[in-house]
Coordinates of C-alpha atoms in Angstrom, one line a residue:
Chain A
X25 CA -35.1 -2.5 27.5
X26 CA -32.3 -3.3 25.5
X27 CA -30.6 -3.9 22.1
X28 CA -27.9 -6.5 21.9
X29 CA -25.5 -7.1 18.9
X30 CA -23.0 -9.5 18.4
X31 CA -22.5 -9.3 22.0
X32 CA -22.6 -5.7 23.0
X33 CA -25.8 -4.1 24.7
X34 CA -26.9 -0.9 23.7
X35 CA -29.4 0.3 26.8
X36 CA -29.1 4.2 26.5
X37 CA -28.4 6.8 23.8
X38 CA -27.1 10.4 23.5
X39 CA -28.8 12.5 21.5
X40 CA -26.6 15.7 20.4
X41 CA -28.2 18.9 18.8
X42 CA -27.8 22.3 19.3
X43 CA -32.1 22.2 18.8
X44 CA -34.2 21.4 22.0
X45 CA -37.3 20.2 19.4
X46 CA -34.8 18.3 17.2
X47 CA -33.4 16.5 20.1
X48 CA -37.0 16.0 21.5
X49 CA -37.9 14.2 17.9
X50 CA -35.2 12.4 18.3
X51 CA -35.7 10.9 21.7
X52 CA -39.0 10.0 20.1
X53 CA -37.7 7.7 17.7
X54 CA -35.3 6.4 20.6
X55 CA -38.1 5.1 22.3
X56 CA -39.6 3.0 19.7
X57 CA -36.9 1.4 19.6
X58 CA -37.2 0.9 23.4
X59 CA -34.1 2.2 24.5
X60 CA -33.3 4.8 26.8
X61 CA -32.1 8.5 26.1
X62 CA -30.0 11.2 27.0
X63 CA -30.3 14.7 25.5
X64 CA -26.9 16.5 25.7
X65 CA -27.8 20.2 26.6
X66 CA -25.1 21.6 25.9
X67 CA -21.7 23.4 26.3
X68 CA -19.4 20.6 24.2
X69 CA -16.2 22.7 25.1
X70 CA -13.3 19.7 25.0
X71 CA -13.8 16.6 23.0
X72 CA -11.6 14.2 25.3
X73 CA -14.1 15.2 28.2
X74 CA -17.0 15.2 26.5
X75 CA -16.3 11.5 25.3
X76 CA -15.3 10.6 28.8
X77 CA -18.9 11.9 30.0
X78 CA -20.7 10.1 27.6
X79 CA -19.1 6.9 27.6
X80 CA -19.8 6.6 31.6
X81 CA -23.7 7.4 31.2
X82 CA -24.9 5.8 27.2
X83 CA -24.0 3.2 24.8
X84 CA -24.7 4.4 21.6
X85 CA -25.0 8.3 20.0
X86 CA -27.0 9.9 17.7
X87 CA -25.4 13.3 16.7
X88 CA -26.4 16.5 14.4
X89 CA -23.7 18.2 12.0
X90 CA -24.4 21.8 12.7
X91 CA -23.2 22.4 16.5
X92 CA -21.4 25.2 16.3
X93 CA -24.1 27.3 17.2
X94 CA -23.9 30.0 19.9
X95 CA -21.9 28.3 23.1
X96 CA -23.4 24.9 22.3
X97 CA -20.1 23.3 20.8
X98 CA -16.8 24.5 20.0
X99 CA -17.0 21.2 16.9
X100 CA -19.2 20.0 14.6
X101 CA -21.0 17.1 15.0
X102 CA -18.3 15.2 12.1
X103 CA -15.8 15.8 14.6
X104 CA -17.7 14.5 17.6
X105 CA -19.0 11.8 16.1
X106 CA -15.4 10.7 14.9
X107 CA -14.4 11.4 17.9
X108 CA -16.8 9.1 20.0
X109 CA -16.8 6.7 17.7
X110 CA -12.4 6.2 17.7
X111 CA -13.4 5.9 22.2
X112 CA -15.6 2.7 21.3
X113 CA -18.7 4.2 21.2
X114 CA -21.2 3.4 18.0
X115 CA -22.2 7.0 16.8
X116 CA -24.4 7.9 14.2
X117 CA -24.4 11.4 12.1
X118 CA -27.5 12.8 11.0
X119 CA -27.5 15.4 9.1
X120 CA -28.6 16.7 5.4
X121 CA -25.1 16.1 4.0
X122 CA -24.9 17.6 0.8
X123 CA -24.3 21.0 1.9
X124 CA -21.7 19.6 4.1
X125 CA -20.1 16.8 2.4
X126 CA -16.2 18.2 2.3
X127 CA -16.4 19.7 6.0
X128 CA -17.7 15.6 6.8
X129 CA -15.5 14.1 4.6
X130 CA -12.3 14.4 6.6
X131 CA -13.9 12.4 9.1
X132 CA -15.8 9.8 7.4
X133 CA -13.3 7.0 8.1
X134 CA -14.5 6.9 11.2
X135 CA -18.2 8.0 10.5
X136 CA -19.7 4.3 9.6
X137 CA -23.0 5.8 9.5
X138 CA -24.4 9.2 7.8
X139 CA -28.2 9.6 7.9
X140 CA -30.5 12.3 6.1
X141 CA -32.7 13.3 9.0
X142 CA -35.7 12.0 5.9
X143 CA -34.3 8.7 6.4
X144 CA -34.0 8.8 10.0
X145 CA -36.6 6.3 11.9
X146 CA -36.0 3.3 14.8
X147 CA -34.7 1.4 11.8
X148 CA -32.5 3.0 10.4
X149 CA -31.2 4.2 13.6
X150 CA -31.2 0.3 14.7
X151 CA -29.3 -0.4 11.8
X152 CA -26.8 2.3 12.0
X153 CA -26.1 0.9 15.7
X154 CA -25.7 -2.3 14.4
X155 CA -22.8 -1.3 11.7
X156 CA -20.8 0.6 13.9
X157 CA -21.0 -2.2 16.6
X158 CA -19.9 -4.7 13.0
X159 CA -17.4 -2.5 11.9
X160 CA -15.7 -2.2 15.4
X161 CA -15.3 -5.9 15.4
X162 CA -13.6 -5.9 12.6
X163 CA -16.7 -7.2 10.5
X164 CA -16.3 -4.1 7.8
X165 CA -19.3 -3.5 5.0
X166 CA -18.4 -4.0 1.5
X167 CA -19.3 -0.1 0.8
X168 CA -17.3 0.4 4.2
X169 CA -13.9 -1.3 3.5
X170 CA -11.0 0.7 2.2
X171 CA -9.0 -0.6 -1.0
X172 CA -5.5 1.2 -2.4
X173 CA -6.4 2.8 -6.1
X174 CA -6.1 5.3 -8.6
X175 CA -6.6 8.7 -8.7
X176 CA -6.5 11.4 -11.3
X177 CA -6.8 15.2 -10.6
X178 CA -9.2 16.7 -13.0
X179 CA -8.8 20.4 -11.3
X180 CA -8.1 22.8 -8.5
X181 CA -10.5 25.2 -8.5
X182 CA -9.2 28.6 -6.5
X183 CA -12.4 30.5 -7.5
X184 CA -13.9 30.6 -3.9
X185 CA -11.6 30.1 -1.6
X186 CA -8.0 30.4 -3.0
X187 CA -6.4 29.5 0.7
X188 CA -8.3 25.9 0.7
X189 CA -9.3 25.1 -3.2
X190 CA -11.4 22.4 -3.8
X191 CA -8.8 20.0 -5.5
X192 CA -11.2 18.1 -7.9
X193 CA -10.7 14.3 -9.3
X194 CA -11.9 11.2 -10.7
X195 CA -11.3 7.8 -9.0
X196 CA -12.1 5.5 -11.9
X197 CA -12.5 2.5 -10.0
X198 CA -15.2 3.7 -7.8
X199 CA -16.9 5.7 -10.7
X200 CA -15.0 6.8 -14.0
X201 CA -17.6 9.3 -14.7
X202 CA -18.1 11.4 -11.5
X203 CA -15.9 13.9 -10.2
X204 CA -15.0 13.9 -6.5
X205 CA -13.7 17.1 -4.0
X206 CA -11.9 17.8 -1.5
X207 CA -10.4 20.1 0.2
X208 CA -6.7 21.3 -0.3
X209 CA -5.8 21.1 2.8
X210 CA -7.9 17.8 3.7
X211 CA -4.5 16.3 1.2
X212 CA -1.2 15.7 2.7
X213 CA 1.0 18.5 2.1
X214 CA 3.8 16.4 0.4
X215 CA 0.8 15.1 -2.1
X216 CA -1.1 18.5 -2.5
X217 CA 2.2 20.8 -3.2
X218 CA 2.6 18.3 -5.8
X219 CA 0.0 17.7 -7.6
X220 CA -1.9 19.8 -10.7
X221 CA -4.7 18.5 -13.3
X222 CA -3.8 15.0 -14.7
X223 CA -1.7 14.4 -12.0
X224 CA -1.9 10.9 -10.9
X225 CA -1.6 9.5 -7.5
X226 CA -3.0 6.1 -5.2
X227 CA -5.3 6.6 -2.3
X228 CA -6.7 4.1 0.1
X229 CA -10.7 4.4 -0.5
X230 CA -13.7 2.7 -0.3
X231 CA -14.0 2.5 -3.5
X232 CA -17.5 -0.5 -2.9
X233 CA -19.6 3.1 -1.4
X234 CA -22.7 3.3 -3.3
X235 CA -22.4 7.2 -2.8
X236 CA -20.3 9.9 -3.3
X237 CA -21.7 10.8 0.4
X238 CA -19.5 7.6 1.5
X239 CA -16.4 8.4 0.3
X240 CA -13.5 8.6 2.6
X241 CA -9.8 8.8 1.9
X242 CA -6.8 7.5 3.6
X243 CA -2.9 7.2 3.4
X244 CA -2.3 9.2 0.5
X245 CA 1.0 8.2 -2.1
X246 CA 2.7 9.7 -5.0
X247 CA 2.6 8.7 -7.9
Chain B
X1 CA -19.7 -25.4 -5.1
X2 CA -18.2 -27.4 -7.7
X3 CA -14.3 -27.2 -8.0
X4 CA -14.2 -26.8 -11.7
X5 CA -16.6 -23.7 -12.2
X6 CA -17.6 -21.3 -14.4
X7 CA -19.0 -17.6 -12.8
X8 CA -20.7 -15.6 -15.7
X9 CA -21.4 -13.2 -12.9
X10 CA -24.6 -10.6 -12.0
X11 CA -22.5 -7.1 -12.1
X12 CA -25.4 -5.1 -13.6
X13 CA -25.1 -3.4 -16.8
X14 CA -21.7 -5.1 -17.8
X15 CA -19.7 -8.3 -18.3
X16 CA -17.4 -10.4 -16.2
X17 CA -17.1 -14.0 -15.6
X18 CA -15.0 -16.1 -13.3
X19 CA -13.3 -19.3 -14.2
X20 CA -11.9 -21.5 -11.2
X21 CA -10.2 -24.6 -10.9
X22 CA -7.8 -26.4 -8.8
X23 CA -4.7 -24.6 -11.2
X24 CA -5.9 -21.2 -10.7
X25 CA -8.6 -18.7 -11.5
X26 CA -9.2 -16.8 -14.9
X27 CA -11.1 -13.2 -15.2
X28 CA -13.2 -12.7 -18.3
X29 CA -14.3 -9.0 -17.9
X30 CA -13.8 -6.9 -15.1
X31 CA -17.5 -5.6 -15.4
X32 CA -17.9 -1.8 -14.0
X33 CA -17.6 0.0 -10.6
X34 CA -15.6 -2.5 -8.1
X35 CA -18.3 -5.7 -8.0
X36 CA -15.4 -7.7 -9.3
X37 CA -13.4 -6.8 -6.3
X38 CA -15.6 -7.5 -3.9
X39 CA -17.2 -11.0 -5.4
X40 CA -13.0 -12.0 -5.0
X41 CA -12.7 -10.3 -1.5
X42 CA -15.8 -12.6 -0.8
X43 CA -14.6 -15.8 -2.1
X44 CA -11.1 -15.4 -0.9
X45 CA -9.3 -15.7 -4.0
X46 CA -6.3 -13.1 -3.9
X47 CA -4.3 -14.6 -7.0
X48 CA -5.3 -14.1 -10.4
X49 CA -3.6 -15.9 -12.8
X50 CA -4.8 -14.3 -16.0
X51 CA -7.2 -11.3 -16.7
X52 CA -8.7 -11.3 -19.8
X53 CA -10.6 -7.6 -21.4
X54 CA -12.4 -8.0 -24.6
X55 CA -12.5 -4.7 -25.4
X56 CA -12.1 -1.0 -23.7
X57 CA -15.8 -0.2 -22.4
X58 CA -16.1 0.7 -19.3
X59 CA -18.2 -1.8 -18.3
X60 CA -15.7 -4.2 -19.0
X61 CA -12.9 -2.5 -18.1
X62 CA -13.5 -0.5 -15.1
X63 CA -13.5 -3.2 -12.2
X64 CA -9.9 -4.0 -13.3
X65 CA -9.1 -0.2 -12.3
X66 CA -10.3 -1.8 -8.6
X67 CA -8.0 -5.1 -8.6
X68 CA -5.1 -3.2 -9.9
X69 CA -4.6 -1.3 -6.6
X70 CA -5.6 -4.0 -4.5
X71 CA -3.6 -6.9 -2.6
X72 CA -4.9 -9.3 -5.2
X73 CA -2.3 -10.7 -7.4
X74 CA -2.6 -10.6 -11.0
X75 CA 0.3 -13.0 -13.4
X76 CA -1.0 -11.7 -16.8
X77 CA -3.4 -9.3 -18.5
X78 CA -4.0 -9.4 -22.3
X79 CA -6.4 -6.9 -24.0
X80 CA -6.0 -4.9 -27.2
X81 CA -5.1 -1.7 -28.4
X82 CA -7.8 1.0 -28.7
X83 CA -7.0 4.1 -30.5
X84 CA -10.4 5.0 -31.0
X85 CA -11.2 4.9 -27.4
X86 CA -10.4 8.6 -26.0
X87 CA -12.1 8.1 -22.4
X88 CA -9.7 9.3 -19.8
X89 CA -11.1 5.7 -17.9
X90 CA -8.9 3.9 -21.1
X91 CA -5.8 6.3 -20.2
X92 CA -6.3 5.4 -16.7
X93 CA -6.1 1.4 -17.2
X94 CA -3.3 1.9 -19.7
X95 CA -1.2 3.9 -17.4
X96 CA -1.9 1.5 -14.5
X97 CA -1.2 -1.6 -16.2
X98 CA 1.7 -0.5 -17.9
X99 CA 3.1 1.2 -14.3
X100 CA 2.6 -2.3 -12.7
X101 CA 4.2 -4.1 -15.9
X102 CA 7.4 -2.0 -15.3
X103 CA 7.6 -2.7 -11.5
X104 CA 7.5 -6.6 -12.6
X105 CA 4.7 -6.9 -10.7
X106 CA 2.8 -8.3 -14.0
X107 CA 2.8 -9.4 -17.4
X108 CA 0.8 -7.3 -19.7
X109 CA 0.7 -7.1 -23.2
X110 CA -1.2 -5.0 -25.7
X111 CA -2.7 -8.5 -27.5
X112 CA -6.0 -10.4 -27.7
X113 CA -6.0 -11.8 -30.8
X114 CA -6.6 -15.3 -32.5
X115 CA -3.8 -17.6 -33.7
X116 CA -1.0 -15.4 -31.0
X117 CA 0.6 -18.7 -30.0
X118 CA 0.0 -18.0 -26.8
X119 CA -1.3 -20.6 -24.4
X120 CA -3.8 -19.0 -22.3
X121 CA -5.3 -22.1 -20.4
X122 CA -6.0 -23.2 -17.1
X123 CA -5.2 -26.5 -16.3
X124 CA -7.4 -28.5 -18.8
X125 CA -9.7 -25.9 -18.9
X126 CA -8.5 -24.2 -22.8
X127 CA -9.3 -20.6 -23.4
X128 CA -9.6 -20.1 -26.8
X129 CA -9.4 -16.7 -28.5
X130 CA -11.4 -16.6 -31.8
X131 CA -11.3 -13.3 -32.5
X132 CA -10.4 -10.7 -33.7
X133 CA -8.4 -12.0 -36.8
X134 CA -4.9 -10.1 -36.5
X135 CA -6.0 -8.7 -39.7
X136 CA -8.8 -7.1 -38.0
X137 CA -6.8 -5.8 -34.9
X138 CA -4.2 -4.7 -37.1
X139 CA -6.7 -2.5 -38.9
X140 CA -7.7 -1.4 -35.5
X141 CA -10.6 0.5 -34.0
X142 CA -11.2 3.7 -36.2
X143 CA -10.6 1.8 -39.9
X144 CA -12.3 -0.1 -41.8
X145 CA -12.5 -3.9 -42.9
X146 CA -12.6 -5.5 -46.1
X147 CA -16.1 -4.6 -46.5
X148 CA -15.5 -1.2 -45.9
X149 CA -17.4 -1.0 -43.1
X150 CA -16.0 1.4 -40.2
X151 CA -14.3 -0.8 -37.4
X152 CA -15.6 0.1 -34.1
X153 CA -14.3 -0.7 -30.2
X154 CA -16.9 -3.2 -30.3
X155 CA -16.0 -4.9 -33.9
X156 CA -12.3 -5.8 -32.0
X157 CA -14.2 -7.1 -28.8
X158 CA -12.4 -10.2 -28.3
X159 CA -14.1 -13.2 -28.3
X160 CA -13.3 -16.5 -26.2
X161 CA -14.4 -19.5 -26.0
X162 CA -14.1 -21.9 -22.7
X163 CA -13.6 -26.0 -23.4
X164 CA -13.2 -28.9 -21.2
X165 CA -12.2 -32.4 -22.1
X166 CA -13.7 -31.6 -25.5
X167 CA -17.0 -30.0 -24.5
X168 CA -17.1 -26.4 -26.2
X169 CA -18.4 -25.0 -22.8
X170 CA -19.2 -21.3 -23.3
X171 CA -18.8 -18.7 -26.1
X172 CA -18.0 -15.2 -24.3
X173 CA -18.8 -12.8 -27.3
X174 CA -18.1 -9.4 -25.5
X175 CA -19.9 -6.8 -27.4
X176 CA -19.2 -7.8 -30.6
X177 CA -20.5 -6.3 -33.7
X178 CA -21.2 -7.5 -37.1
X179 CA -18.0 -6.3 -38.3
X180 CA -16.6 -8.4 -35.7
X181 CA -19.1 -11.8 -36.5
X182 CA -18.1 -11.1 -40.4
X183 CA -14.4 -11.3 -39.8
X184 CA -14.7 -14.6 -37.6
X185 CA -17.2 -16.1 -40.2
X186 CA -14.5 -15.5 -42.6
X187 CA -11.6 -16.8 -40.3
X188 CA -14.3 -19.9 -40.2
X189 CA -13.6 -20.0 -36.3
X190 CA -16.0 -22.9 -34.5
X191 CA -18.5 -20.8 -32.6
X192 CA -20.1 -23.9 -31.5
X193 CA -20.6 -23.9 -27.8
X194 CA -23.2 -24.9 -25.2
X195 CA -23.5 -21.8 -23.4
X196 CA -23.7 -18.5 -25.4
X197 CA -22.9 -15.1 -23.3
X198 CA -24.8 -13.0 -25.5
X199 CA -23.1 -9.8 -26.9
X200 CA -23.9 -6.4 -26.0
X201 CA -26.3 -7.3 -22.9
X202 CA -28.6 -8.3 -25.9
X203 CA -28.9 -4.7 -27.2
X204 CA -27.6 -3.0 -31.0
X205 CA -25.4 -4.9 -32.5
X206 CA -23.6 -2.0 -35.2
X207 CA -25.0 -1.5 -38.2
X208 CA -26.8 -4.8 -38.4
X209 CA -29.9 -5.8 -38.5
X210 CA -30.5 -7.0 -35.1
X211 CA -32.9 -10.3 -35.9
X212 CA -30.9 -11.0 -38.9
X213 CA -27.7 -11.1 -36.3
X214 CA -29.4 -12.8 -33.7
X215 CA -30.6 -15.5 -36.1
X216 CA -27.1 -15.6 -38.3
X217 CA -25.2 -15.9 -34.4
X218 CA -26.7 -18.4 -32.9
X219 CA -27.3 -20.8 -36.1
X220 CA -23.7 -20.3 -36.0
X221 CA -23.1 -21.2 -31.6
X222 CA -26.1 -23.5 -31.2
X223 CA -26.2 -22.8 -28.3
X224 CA -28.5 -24.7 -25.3
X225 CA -28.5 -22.0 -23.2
X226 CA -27.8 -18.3 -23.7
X227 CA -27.1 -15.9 -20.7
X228 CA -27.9 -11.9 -21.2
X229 CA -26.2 -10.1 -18.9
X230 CA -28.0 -6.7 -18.0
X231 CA -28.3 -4.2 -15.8
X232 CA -32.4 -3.3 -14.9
X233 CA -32.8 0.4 -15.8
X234 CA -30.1 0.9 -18.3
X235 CA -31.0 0.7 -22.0
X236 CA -33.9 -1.6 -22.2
X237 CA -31.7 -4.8 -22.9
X238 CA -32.1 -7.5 -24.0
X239 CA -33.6 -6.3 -26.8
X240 CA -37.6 -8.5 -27.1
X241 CA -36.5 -8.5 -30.9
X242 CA -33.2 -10.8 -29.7
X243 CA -35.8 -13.1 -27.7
X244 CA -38.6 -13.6 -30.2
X245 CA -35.7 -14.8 -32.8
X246 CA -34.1 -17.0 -30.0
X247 CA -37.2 -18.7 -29.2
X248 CA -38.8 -18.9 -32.7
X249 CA -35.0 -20.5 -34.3
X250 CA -34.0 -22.9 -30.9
X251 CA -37.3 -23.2 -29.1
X252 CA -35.3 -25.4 -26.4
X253 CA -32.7 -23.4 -25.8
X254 CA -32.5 -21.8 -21.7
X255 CA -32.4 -18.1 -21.9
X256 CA -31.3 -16.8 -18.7
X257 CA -30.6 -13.0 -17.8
X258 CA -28.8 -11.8 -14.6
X259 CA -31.1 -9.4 -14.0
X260 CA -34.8 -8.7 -14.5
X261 CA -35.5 -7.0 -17.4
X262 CA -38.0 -3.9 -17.6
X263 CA -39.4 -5.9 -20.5
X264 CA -40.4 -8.4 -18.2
X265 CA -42.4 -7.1 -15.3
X266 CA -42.1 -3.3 -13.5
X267 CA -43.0 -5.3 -10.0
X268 CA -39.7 -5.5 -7.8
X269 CA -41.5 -6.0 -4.6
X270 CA -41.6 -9.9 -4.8
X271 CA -38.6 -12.0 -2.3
X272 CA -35.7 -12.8 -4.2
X273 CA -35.1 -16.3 -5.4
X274 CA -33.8 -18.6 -3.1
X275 CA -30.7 -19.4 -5.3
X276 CA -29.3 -16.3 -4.7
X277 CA -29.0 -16.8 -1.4
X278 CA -25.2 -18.1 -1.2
X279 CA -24.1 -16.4 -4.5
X280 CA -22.8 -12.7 -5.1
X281 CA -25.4 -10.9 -7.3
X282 CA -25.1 -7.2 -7.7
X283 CA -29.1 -7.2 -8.3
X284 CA -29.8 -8.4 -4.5
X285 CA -29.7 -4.8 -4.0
X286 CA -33.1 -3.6 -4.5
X287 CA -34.2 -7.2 -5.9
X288 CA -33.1 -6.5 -9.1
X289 CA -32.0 -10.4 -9.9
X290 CA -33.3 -13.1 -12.3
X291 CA -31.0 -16.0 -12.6
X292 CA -28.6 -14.2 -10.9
X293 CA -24.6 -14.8 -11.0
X294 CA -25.3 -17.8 -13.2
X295 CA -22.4 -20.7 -12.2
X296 CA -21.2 -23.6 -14.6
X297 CA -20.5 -27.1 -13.4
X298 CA -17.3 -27.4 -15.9
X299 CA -16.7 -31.0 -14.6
X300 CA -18.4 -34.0 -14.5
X301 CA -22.1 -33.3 -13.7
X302 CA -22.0 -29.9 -16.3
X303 CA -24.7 -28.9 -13.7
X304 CA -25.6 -25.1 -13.7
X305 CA -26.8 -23.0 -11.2
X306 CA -29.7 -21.9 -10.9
X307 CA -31.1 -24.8 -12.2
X308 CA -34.1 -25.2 -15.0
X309 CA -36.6 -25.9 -12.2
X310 CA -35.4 -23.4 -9.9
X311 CA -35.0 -20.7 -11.8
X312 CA -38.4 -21.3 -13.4
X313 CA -40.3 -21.1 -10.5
X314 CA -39.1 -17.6 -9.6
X315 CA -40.7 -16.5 -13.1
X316 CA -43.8 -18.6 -13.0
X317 CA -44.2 -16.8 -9.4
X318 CA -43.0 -13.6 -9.6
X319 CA -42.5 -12.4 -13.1
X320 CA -45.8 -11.2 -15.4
X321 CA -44.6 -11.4 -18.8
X322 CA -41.2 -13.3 -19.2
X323 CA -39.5 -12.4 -22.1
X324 CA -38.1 -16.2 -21.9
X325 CA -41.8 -17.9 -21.9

C-alpha cells in the first residue's frame, strides 16, 4: 500500500534505532498505517552515504535521537534526520526531547517534525509525513515559518561547562516570560564574542511554535 | 468579506482588532505571543498604516514585538508613556520602536491622548481617541488623579472609538479602570457606540465596584452588542457579575465572547462552529472558540459576523449554561 500527499507517494519507511525492540515497535506502527518498512541495523559511519542508501530503497524516515551507541552511528539521530531531510527525504525525530533539546536545537530548522515516543502512533506518524512532504513544497506551518525578531540575553551561564555555556535569553515576541538556551557555540562567533546580559540582537525564528521544543534559530545579526 | 471591516479578533487572553478599508489597515492592540502576525501573514496585508497600543500589558503589547522584526510595514505607532511599567517586555518595545523610528523606517511617538490634534483616521473611517485626558497622561501611571486615587497602567489605557458616516461604530476600552471612566466622565467624552469591546476581558476593573462599573459603563456606551475578549483558562473572565448586570440593564443587547468561557460549560469535545471555518481564531486550537474573531460590516449592510442566528445555534447546541442566555 501506499500514502500519497500532495503528489508525492510514500510506499516504504526507514526505521533508525540503535534498539532492535524499539525498531520492531516501530515497524508495528508502520504497518497500521499500511506502509512498508525498513529497519536500518546498523553501522551509520558517513552521512552522505548513508542518505544515498536510503533514498534508493524508502520514502519516508522515522529516526531515534540517541544513536551513538557502541558502533551503531558515529551521529545522532538530530543530525541524521537534518541530514535526510536537506536530500528530499520527509524524516521524522522521535525522541523524549527534553533531556536533549540544545544538542536538537541546532538542527531543528530542518527537523519539521519532533515526536515524544508517548505521542508516537500511525497518526501522528502520518501526520509528521505529511508536514515535511508540506514544508518541502514550500507550504510552511504557521508554528514552522521563520520571522526576523528581537532578542535579549538574560545570561551566560559558565557553571557546567565553561568551554560551551549555555547563553540564556528571552525572545519577547515568541514569549516575554520564558527564558530560551543555547549553546555558545550553537551562536555565530561574531554574535557570541559580543554579546553579555542585556545585550540585544535580531534572530530569524519561528517565533508562531507553540513550544519551546520548536524553537529554531537562523541568520543571526547585531544589534 | 466586506471591504470596509472591522476584526475585533480571537487572540486568547488579550486584545487586538483589525480595521480595513480600501485606504489602508489600522491595528488596535497587538494582542500577545505573535497571533497578530500570523492573522496578517494569512490575509496578505504587509502595510500597516497605523498601530495603535492602549496601554503597556503584555497582552496588548507583545504581538507588536512580532510585526516589528517582520517584513510588514508599519507608517506610525502612537502609545503612551509608562513609567510604572518595569517589565523588561516594555523595555523591549520601547527600544525597538524607538531603533526603527531612528532608521526612518517609522513614525513613533510617545502619545495617545485625547484632543492631540492629530488626525488618526482611515479614509472615512475616524478614530477617535477619548481618553486619557492629557491631564491624566500628564499625571502618568504611578500618581494620582484628582480624586486621589493611585493612577494605574490600566487607568491611562487609551480608549478609541471607531465611526463611519456618523454611526459611532465600536468603543475599544482597553483595560480601563475607573480612574480612567472618572476622568472621561469628567472630559464628558461621547461613549456612545454600538459595539462595546469590553474592558479588561470582563474581569476587575481597579478599585471599583465591578457591577456598579458595569452598570455606570454601559448606561454611559449603550451599547447593542458587547464583545469580551478572553482567553479559556486564564482568570475566569468575563466576570458572571459583568453578565448578570449586562443582561438585567440592556436585556437586548448581543453579548459575544471570543472564546468559551469556563463559566459556561467545561465540555470542549463538541465541532466548532461553522463560522469559524474561514476566519483566524486562536481558540480553533483545541476548540476553544465562541463567536470567534468577531468581524464588523463598517459599510452599508453594518452586518456582523457571526451572525445572531449563527452564533446562537452553536450555544443552543453545544454550550450547557451560557453566561449570555
Amino acid at each position: 500500500m501506499t500514502i500519497n500527499i500532495e503528489g508525492t507517494t510514500i510506499r516504504r519507511m526507514q526505521i533508525i534505532d540503535d534498539d532492535a525492540l524499539s525498531r520492531e515497535t516501530w515497524s508495528d506502527l508502520v504497518v497500521d498505517l499500511e506502509l512498508d518498512y525498513l529497519e536500518e541495523a546498523g553501522p551509520i559511519q558517513n552521512l552522505k552515504d548513508f542518505s544515498k542508501k536510503v533514498s534508493e530503497s524508502a520514502d519516508a524516515v522515522l529516526c531515534d535521537h540517541h544513536l551513538k551507541v557502541g558502533p551503531y552511528s558515529s551521529f545522532n539521530g538530530a543530525e541524521v534526520v537534518s541530514f535526510l531531510y536537506q536530500s528530499g527525504l520527509p524524516s521524522i525525530l522521535c525522541t523524549r526531547f527534553e533531556e536533549r533539546i540544545e544538542e536538537i536545537r541546532r538542527f531543528r530548522k530542518y527537523i519539521p517534525v519532533l515526536i515524544n515516543p508517548k505521542e508516537l502512533n500511525s497518526d501522528t506518524i502520518y501526520h509528521g509525513i505529511k508536514t515535511c512532504v508540506m514544508e518541502m513544497k514550500g507550504n510552511i506551518l504557521p508554528s514552522r515559518k521563520a520571522w526576523r525578531t528581537l532578542v535579549r540575553i538574560e545570561d551566560i551561564d559558565k557553571e557546567i561547562n565553561p568551554q560551551n555555556p549555555y547563553v540564556e535569553f528571552v525572545m519577547p515576541a515568541w514569549d516575554s516570560s520564558s527564558i530560551i538556551r543555547l549553546l555558545y557555540n550553537d551562536i555565530p562567533s561574531e554574535i557570541r564574542n559580543n554579546i553579555k546580559a542585556g545585550s540585544r540582537c535580531h534572530v530569524k525564528s519561528n517565533i508562531g511554535a507553540e513550544g519551546q521544543e520548536d524553537l529554531y534559530f537562523d541568520d543571526w545579526e547585531p544589534v | 468579506m466586506p471591504e470596509k471591516r472591522l476584526s475585533i479578533l480571537d487572540v486568547g487572553h488579550g486584545n487586538s482588532a483589525i480595521l480595513e478599508d480600501e485606504h489602508g489597515v489600522i491595528v488596535i492592540d497587538a494582542g500577545p505571543r505573535s497571533y497578530l502576525l500570523e492573522i496578517l501573514n494569512e490575509k496578505n496585508i504587509t502595510h500597516l498604516n497605523i498601530v495603535l497600543i492602549s496601554h503597556a500589558d503584555q497582552d496588548h503589547i507583545e504581538g507588536l514585538l512580532a510585526l516589528l522584526g517582520s517584513d510588514i510595514l508599519i507608517d506610525t505607532v502612537r502609545v503612551n508613556t509608562d513609567s510604572m511599567k518595569g517589565s523588561k517586555l516594555w523595555d523591549d518595545l520601547l527600544y525597538e520602536l524607538d531603533s526603527q523610528d531612528r532608521k526612518g523606517k517609522l513614525d513613533f511617538q510617545v502619545t495617545l491622548v485625547s484632543n492631540s490634534g492629530e488626525h488618526l483616521s482611515c479614509g472615512a473611517v475616524l478614530i477617535e481617541v477619548l481618553g486619557p485626558s492629557k491631564y491624566l497622561a500628564g499625571k502618568g501611571a504611578g500618581s494620582v488623579d484628582a480624586n486621589n486615587k493611585k493612577i494605574t497602567t490600566n487607568s491611562i489605557s487609551a480608549v478609541i472609538k471607531v465611526s463611519y458616516e456618523e454611526r459611532e461604530i465600536a468603543l475599544f476600552a482597553g483595560d480601563l479602570d475607573d480612574v480612567g471612566f472618572d476622568d472621561l466622565l469628567r472630559c464628558e467624552a461621547s461613549l456612545e457606540a454600538q459595539y462595546l469591546i469590553y474592558p479588561h476581558h470582563g474581569g476587575a476593573t481597579g478599585s471599583a465596584d465591578i457591577e456598579k462599573f458595569a452598570k455606570e459603563l454601559i448606561e454611559k456606551v449603550k451599547p447593542e452588542n458587547i464583545i469580551f475578549s478572553i482567553g479559556r483558562g486564564r482568570y475566569n473572565t468575563p466576570r458572571p457579575e459583568i453578565i448578570s448586570v449586562i443582561r438585567k440593564d440592556l436585556p437586548d443587547a448581543r453579548i459575544m465572547c471570543t472564546q468559551l468561557s469556563e463559566h459556561c460549560t467545561s465540555d470542549l469535545s463538541g465541532d466548532l462552529p461553522q463560522y469559524i471555518e474561514n476566519v483566524y481564531s486562536q481558540g480553533k486550537e483545541n476548540k476553544k472558540c465562541c463567536a470567534g474573531t468577531v468581524v464588523i460590516n463598517i459599510g452599508d449592510d453594518g452586518s456582523v459576523m457571526p451572525s445572531f442566528d449563527e452564533h446562537t445555534k452553536f450555544i443552543d447546541g453545544h454550550v450547557k449554561s451560557p453566561l449570555c442566555k
